[in-house]
mmCIF file of C-alpha atoms in Angstrom:
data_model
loop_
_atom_site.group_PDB
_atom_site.id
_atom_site.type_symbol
_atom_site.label_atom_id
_atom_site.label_comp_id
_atom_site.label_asym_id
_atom_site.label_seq_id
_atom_site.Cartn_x
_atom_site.Cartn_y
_atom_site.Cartn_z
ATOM 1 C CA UNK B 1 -20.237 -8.483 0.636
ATOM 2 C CA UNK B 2 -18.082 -5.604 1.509
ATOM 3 C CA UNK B 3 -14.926 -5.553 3.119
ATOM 4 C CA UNK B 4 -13.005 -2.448 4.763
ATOM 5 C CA UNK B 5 -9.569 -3.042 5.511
ATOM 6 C CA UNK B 6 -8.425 -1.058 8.527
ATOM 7 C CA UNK B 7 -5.457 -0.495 10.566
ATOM 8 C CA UNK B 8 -4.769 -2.148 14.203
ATOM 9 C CA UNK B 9 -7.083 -1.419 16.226
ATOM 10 C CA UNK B 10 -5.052 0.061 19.110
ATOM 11 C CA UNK B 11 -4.553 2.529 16.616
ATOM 12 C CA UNK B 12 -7.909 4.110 17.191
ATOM 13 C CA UNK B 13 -6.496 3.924 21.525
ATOM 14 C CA UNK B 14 -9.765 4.768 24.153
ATOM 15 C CA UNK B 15 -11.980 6.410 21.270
ATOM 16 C CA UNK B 16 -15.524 5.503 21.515
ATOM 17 C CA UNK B 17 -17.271 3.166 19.241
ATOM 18 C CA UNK B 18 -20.999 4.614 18.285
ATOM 19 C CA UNK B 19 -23.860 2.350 20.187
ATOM 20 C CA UNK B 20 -25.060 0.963 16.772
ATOM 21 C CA UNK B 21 -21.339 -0.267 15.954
ATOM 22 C CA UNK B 22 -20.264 -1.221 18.767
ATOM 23 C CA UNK B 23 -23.560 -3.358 18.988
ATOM 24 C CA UNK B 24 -22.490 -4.655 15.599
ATOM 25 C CA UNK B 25 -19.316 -5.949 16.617
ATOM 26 C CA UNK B 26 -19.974 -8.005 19.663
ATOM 27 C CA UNK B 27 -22.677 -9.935 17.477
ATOM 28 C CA UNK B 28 -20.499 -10.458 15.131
ATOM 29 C CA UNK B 29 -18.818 -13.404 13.794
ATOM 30 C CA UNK B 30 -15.028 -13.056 14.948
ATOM 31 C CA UNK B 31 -12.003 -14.757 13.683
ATOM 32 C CA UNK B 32 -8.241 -13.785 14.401
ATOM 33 C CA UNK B 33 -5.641 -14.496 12.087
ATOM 34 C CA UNK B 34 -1.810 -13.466 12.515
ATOM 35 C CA UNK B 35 -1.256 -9.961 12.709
ATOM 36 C CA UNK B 36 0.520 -8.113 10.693
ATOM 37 C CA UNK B 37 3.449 -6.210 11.874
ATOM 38 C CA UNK B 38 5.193 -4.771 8.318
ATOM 39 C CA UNK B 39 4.106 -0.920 7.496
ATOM 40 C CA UNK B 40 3.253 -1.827 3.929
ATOM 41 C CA UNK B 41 0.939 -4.319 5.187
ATOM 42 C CA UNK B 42 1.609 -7.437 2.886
ATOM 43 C CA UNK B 43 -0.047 -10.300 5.902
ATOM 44 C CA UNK B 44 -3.144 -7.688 5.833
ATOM 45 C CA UNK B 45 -3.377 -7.514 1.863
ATOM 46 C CA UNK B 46 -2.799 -11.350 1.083
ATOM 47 C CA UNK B 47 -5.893 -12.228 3.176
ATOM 48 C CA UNK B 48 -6.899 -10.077 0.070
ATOM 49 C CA UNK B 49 -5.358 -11.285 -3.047
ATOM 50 C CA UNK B 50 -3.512 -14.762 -4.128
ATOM 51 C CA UNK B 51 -0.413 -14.420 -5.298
ATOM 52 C CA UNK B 52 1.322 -17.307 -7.163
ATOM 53 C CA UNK B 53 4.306 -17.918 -6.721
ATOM 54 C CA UNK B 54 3.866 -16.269 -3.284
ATOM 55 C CA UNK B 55 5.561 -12.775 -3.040
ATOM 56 C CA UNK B 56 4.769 -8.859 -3.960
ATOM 57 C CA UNK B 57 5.953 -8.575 -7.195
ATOM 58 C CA UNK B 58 4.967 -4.461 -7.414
ATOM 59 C CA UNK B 59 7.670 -3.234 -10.048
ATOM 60 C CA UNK B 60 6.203 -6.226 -12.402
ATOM 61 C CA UNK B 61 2.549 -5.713 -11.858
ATOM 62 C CA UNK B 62 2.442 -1.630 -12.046
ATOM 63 C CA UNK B 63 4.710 -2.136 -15.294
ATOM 64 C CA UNK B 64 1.981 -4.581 -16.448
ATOM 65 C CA UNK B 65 -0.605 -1.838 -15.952
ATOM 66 C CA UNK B 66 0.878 0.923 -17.009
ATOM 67 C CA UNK B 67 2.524 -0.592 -20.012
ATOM 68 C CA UNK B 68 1.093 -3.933 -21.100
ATOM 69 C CA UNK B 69 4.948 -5.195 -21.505
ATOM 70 C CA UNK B 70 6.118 -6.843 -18.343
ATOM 71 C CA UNK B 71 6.302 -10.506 -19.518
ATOM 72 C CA UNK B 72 9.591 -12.275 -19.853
ATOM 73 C CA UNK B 73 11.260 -9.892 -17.763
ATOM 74 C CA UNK B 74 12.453 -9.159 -13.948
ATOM 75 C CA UNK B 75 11.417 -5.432 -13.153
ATOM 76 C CA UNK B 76 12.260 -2.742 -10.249
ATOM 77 C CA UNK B 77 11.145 0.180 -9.753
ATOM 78 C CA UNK B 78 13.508 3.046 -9.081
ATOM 79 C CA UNK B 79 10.905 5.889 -8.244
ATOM 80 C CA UNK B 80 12.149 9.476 -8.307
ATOM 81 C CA UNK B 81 12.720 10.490 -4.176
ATOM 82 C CA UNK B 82 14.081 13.272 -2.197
ATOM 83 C CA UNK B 83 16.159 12.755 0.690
ATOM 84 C CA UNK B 84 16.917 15.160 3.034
ATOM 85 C CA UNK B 85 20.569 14.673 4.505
ATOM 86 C CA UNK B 86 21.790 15.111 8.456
ATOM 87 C CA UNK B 87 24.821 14.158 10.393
ATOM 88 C CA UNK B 88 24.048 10.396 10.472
ATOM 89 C CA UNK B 89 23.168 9.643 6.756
ATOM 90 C CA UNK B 90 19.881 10.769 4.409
ATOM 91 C CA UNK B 91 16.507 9.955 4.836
ATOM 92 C CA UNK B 92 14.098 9.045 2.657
ATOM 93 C CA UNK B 93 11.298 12.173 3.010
ATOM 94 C CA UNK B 94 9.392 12.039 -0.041
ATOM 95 C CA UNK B 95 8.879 9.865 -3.568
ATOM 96 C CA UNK B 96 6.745 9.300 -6.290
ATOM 97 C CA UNK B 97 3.164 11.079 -6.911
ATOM 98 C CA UNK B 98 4.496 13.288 -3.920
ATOM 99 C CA UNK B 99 6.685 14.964 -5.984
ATOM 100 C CA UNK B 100 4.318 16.209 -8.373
ATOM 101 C CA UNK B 101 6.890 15.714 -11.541
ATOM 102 C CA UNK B 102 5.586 16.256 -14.981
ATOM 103 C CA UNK B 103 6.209 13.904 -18.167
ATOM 104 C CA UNK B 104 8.851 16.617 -19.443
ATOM 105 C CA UNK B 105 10.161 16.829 -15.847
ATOM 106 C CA UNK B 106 10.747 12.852 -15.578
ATOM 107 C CA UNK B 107 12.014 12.768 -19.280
ATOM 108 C CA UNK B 108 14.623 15.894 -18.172
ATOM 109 C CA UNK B 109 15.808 14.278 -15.086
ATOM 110 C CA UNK B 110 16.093 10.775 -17.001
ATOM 111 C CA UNK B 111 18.535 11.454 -19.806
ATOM 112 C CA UNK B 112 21.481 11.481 -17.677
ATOM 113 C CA UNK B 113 20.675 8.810 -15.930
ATOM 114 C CA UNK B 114 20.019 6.347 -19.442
ATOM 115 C CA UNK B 115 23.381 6.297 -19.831
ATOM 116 C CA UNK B 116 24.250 5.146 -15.723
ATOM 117 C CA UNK B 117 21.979 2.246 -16.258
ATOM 118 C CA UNK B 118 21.791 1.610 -19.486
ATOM 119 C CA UNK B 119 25.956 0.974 -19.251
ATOM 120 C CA UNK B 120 25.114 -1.422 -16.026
ATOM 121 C CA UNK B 121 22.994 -3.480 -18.543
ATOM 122 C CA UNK B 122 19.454 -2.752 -17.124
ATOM 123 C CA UNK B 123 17.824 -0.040 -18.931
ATOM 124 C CA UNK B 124 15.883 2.600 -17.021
ATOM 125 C CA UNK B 125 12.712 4.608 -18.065
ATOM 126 C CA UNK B 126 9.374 6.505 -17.444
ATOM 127 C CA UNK B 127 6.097 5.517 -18.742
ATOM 128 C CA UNK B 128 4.025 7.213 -15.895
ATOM 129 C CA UNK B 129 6.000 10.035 -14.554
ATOM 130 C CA UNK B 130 5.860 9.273 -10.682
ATOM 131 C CA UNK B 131 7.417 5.414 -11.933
ATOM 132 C CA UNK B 132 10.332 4.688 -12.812
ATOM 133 C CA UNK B 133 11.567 1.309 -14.091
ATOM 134 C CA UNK B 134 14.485 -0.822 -14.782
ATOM 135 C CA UNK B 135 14.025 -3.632 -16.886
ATOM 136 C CA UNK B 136 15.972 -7.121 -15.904
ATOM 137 C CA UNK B 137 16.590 -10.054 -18.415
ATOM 138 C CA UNK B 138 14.890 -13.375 -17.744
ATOM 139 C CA UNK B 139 16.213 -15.563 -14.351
ATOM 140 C CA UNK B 140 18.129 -12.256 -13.074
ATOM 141 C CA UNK B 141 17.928 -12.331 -9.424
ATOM 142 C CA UNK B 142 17.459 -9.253 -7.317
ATOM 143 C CA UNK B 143 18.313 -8.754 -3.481
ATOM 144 C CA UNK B 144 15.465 -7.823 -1.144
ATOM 145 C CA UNK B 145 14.594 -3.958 -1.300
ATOM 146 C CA UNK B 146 12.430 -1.963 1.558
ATOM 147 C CA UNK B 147 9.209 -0.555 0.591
ATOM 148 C CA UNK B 148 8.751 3.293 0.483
ATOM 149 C CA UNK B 149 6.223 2.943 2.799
ATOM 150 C CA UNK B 150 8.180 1.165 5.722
ATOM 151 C CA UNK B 151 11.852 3.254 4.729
ATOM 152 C CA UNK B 152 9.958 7.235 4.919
ATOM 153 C CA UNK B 153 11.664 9.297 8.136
ATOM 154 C CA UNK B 154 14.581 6.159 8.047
ATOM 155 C CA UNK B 155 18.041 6.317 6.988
ATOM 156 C CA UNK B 156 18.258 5.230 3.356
ATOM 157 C CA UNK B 157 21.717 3.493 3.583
ATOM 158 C CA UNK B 158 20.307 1.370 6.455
ATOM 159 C CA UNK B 159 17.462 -0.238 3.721
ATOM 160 C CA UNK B 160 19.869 -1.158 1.178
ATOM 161 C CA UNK B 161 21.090 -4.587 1.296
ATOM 162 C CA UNK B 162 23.338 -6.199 2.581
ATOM 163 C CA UNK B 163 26.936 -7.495 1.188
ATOM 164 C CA UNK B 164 28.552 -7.672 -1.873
ATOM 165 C CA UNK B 165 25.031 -7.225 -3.648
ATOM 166 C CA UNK B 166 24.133 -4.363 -1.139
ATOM 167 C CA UNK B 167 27.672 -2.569 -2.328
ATOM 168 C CA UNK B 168 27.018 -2.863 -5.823
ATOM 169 C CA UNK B 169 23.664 -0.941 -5.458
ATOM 170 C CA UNK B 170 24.907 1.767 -3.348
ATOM 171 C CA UNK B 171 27.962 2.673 -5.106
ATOM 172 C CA UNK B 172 24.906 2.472 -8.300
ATOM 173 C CA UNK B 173 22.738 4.864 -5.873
ATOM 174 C CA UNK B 174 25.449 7.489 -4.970
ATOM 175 C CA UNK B 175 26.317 7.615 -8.731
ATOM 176 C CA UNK B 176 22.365 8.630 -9.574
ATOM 177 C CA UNK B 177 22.397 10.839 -6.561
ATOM 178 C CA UNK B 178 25.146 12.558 -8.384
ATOM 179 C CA UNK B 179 23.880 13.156 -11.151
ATOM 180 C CA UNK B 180 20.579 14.093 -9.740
ATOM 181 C CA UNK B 181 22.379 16.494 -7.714
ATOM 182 C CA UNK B 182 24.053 18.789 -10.518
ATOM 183 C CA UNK B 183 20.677 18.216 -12.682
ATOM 184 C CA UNK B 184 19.301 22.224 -13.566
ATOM 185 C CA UNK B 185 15.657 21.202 -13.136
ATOM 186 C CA UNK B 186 16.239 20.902 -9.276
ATOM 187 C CA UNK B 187 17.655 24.132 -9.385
ATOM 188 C CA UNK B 188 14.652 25.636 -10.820
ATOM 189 C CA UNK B 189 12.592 23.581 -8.623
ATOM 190 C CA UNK B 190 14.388 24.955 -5.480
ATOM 191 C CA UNK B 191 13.576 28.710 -7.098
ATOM 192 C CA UNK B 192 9.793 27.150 -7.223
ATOM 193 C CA UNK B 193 9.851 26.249 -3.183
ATOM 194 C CA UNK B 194 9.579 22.438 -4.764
ATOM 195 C CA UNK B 195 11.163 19.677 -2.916
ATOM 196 C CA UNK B 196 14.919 18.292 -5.325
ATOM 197 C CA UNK B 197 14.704 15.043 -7.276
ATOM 198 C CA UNK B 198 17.853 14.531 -5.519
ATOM 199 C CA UNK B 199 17.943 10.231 -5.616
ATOM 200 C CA UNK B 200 16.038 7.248 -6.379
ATOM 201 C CA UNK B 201 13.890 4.664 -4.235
ATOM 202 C CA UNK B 202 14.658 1.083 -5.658
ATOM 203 C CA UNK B 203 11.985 -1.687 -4.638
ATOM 204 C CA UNK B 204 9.087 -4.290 -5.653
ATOM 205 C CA UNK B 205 11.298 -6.407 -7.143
ATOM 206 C CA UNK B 206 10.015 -9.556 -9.331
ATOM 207 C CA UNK B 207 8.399 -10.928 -12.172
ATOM 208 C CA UNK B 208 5.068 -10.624 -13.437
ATOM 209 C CA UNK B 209 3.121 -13.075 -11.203
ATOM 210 C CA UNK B 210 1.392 -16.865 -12.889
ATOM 211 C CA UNK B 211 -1.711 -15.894 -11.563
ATOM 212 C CA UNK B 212 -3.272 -13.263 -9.054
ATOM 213 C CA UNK B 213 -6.955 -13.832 -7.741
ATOM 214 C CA UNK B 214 -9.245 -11.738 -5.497
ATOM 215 C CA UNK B 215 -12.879 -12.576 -4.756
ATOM 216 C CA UNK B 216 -14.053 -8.868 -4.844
ATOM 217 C CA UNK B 217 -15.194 -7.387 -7.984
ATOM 218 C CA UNK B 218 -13.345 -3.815 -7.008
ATOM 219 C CA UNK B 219 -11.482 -2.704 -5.116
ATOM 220 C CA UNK B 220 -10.397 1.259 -4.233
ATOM 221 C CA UNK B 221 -7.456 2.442 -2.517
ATOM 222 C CA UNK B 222 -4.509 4.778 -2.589
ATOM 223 C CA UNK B 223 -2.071 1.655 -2.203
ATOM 224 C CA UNK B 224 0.030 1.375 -5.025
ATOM 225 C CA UNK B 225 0.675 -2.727 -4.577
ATOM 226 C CA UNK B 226 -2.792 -2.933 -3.926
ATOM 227 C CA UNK B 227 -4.221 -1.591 -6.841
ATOM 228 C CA UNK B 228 -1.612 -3.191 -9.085
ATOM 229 C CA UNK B 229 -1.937 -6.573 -8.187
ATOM 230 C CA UNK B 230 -5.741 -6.038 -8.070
ATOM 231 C CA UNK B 231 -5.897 -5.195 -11.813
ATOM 232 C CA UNK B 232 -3.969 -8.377 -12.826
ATOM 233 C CA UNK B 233 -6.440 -10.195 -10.620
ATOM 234 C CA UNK B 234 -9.071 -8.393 -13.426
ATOM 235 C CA UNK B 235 -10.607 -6.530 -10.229
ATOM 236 C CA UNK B 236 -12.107 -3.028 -10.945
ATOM 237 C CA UNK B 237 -9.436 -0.896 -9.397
ATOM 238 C CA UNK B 238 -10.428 2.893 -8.407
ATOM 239 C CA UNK B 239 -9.390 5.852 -5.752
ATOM 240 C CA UNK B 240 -11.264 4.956 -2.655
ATOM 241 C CA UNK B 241 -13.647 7.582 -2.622
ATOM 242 C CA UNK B 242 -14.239 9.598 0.638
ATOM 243 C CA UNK B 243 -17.010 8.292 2.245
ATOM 244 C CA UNK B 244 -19.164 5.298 1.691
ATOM 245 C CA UNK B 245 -20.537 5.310 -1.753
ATOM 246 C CA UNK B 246 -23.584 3.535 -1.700
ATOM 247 C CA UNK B 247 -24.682 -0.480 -3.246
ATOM 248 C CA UNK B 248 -21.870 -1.582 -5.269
ATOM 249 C CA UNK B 249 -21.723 -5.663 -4.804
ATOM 250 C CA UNK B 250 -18.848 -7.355 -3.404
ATOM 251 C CA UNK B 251 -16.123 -4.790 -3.045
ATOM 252 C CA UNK B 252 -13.289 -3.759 -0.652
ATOM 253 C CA UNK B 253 -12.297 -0.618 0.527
ATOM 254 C CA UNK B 254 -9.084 0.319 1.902
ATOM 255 C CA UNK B 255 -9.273 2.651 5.212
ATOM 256 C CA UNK B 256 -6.252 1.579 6.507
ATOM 257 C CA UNK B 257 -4.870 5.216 6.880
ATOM 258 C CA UNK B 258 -8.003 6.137 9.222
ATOM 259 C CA UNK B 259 -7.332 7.063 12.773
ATOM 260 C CA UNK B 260 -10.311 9.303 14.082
ATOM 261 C CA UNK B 261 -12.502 7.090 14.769
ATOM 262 C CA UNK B 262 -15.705 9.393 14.868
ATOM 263 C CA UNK B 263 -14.898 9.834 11.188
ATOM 264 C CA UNK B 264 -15.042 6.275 10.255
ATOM 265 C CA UNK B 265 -18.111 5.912 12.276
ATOM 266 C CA UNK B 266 -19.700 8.898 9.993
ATOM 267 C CA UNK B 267 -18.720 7.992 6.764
ATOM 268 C CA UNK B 268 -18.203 4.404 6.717
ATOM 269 C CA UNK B 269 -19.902 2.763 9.629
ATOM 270 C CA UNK B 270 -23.028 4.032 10.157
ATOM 271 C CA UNK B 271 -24.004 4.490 6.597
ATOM 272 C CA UNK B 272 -22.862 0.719 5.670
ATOM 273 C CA UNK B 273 -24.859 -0.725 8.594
ATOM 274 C CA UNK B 274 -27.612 1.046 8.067
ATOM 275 C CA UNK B 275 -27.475 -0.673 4.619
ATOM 276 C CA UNK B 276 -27.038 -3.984 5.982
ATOM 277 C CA UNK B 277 -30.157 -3.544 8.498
ATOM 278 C CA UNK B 278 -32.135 -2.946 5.290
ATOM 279 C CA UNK B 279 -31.423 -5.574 3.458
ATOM 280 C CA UNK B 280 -28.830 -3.611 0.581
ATOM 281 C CA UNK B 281 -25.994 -5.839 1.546
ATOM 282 C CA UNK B 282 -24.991 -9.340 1.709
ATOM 283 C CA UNK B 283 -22.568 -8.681 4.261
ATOM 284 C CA UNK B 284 -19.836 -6.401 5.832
ATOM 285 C CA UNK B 285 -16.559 -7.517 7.169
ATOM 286 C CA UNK B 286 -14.327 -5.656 9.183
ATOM 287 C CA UNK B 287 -10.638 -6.788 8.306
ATOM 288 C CA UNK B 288 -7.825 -5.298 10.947
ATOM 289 C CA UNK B 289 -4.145 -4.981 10.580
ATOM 290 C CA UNK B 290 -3.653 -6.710 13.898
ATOM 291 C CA UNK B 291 -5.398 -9.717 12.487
ATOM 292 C CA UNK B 292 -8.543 -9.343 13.967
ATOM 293 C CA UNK B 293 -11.842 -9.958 11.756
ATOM 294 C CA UNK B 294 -15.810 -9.450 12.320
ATOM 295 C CA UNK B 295 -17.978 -10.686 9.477
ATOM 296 C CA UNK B 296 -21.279 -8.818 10.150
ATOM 297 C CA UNK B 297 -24.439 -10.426 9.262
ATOM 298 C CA UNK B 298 -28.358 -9.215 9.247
ATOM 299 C CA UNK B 299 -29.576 -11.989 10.987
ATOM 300 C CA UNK B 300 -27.119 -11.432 13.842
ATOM 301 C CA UNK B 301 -29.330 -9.051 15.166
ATOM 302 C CA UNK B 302 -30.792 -11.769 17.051
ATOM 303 C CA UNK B 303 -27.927 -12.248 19.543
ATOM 304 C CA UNK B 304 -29.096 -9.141 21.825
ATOM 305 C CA UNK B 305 -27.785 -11.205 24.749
ATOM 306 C CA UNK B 306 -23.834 -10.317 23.498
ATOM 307 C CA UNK B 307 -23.147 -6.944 25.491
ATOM 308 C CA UNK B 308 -21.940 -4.236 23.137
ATOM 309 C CA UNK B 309 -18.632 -2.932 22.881
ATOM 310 C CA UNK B 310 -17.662 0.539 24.014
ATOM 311 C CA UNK B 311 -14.058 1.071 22.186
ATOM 312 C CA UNK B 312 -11.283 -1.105 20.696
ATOM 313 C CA UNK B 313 -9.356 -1.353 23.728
ATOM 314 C CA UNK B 314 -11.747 -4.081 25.217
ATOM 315 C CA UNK B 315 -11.771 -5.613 21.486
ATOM 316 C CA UNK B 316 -7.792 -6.110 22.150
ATOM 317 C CA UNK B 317 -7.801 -8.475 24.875
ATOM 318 C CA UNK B 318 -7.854 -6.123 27.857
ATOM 319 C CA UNK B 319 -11.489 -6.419 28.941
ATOM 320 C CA UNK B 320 -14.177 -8.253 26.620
ATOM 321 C CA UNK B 321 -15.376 -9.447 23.508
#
């Protein structure tokens, strides 16, 4: 079986669906579950993976990837970010990876800010350079953060918490942006044309889950949660590669960033149910953000009485299927 997990589909508007898929989907089996209205797409990616106890424990699983050490702690992550400011605050504009920091780069821009955290008793540190971490004792309980993802373009101030625990972590926040501020490597990265290191993104909050289960054998995608939580489930985790890569069992593939449609069609679609119609796969499920599901099967080919579909927007309830 292979699954492709995909965004809405009123993303993909009035673009056409190819004959052969849009044939596909109307003989389809078709299930709807809740959709799933958060950016990061958690409702999407537990129909995915089982996490117990139920939450998105990122900071803990990434730690336990990178590092092998994230039992019998509570974890964050306070990724390296650059915010631009304007009149009504400072928005969160790039973090992580994007940056493009080195090892010596993160290990530069940390050791001023070991002593910050390290004073507020969670210690802070690097082991991948796009990570950051800060490391919790046992039962410490952390407020509710906002995911990169759903906080990029927004006001950063307006995703901190609320309260006396949202006051602590700002007044934390402006002290790092401080520091990051006056730090000579952004300097020299300003020289370069690079984007400052000039705060931090805290989020993924938790500890390191009892259990985590899939029932795919790999899965590939750019999603950071994904992938982390997949490798605790013992799933083989790689970059989704760009285009369908031929046989490879029960696996998933996350396309959830696709929007031209005719590009899906060429490098996923057609070559996947041209598979299927041979016999290569098991099956191929379609898995949408809006909830929407069609489990594709070879021996659906006998339902020629279903009348194919011609785009999404009949598939959303305004026309058929």
């Amino acid at each position: 079986m292979v699954s492709l997990l995909l965004p809405a589909r009123d993303r993909f508007g009035g673009q056409r669906l190819s004959p052969a898929t849009g044939k596909a989907l109307a003989r389809a089996d078709r299930s709807q579950s809740a959709a799933d209205p958060s950016v990061d797409g958690r409702a999407q990616m537990a129909r995915v993976l089982d996490v117990l106890p139920r939450g998105w424990p990122v900071a803990a699983a990434a730690r336990q990837r990178d590092v092998g050490d994230a039992a019998n702690a509570v974890w964050l992550r306070a990724d390296p970010a650059y915010v631009q400011p304007d009149i009504n605050g400072a928005r969160l504009l790039s973090y992580g990876q994007a940056l493009g920091l080195s090892a010596s780069d993160a290990a530069a821009l940390l050791r001023p800010l070991k002593p910050l955290f390290g004073d507020a008793g969670f210690p802070i540190d690097a082991p991948v350079p796009s990570r950051w971490y800060l490391r919790f004792p046992p039962g410490a309980r952390l407020p509710e953060f906002t995911s990169p993802e759903q906080a990029l373009g927004a006001d950063m101030f307006d995703q901190l918490p609320e309260g006396n625990e949202g006051r602590r972590w700002r007044a934390l926040l402006s002290e790092a942006q401080v520091v990051l501020h006056n730090h000579p490597l952004n300097a020299s990265r300003a020289a370069a044309g690079l984007a400052p290191v000039n705060s931090l993104w805290f989020w993924g909050a938790g500890v390191l889950p009892d259990h985590v289960r899939t029932r795919f054998a790999r899965i590939a995608s750019e999603d950071e949660a994904l992938t982390a939580l997949a490798a605790l489930a013992g799933a083989q985790v790689d970059a989704r590669p760009p285009s369908w890569p031929g046989n490879v069992g029960d696996a998933l593939f996350d396309l959830r960033d696709g929007r031209d449609l005719a590009l899906l069609e060429r490098d996923w679609f057609a070559p996947l149910l041209a598979a299927l119609a041979k016999g290569q796969l098991d099956g191929l499920q379609f898995d949408f953000a809006d909830g929407a599901r069609y489990d594709i099967a070879r021996s659906q080919r006998w339902r020629f009485w279903r009348k194919p579909l011609h785009s999404f927007v009949t598939a959303t309830g305004r026309g058929g299927a």
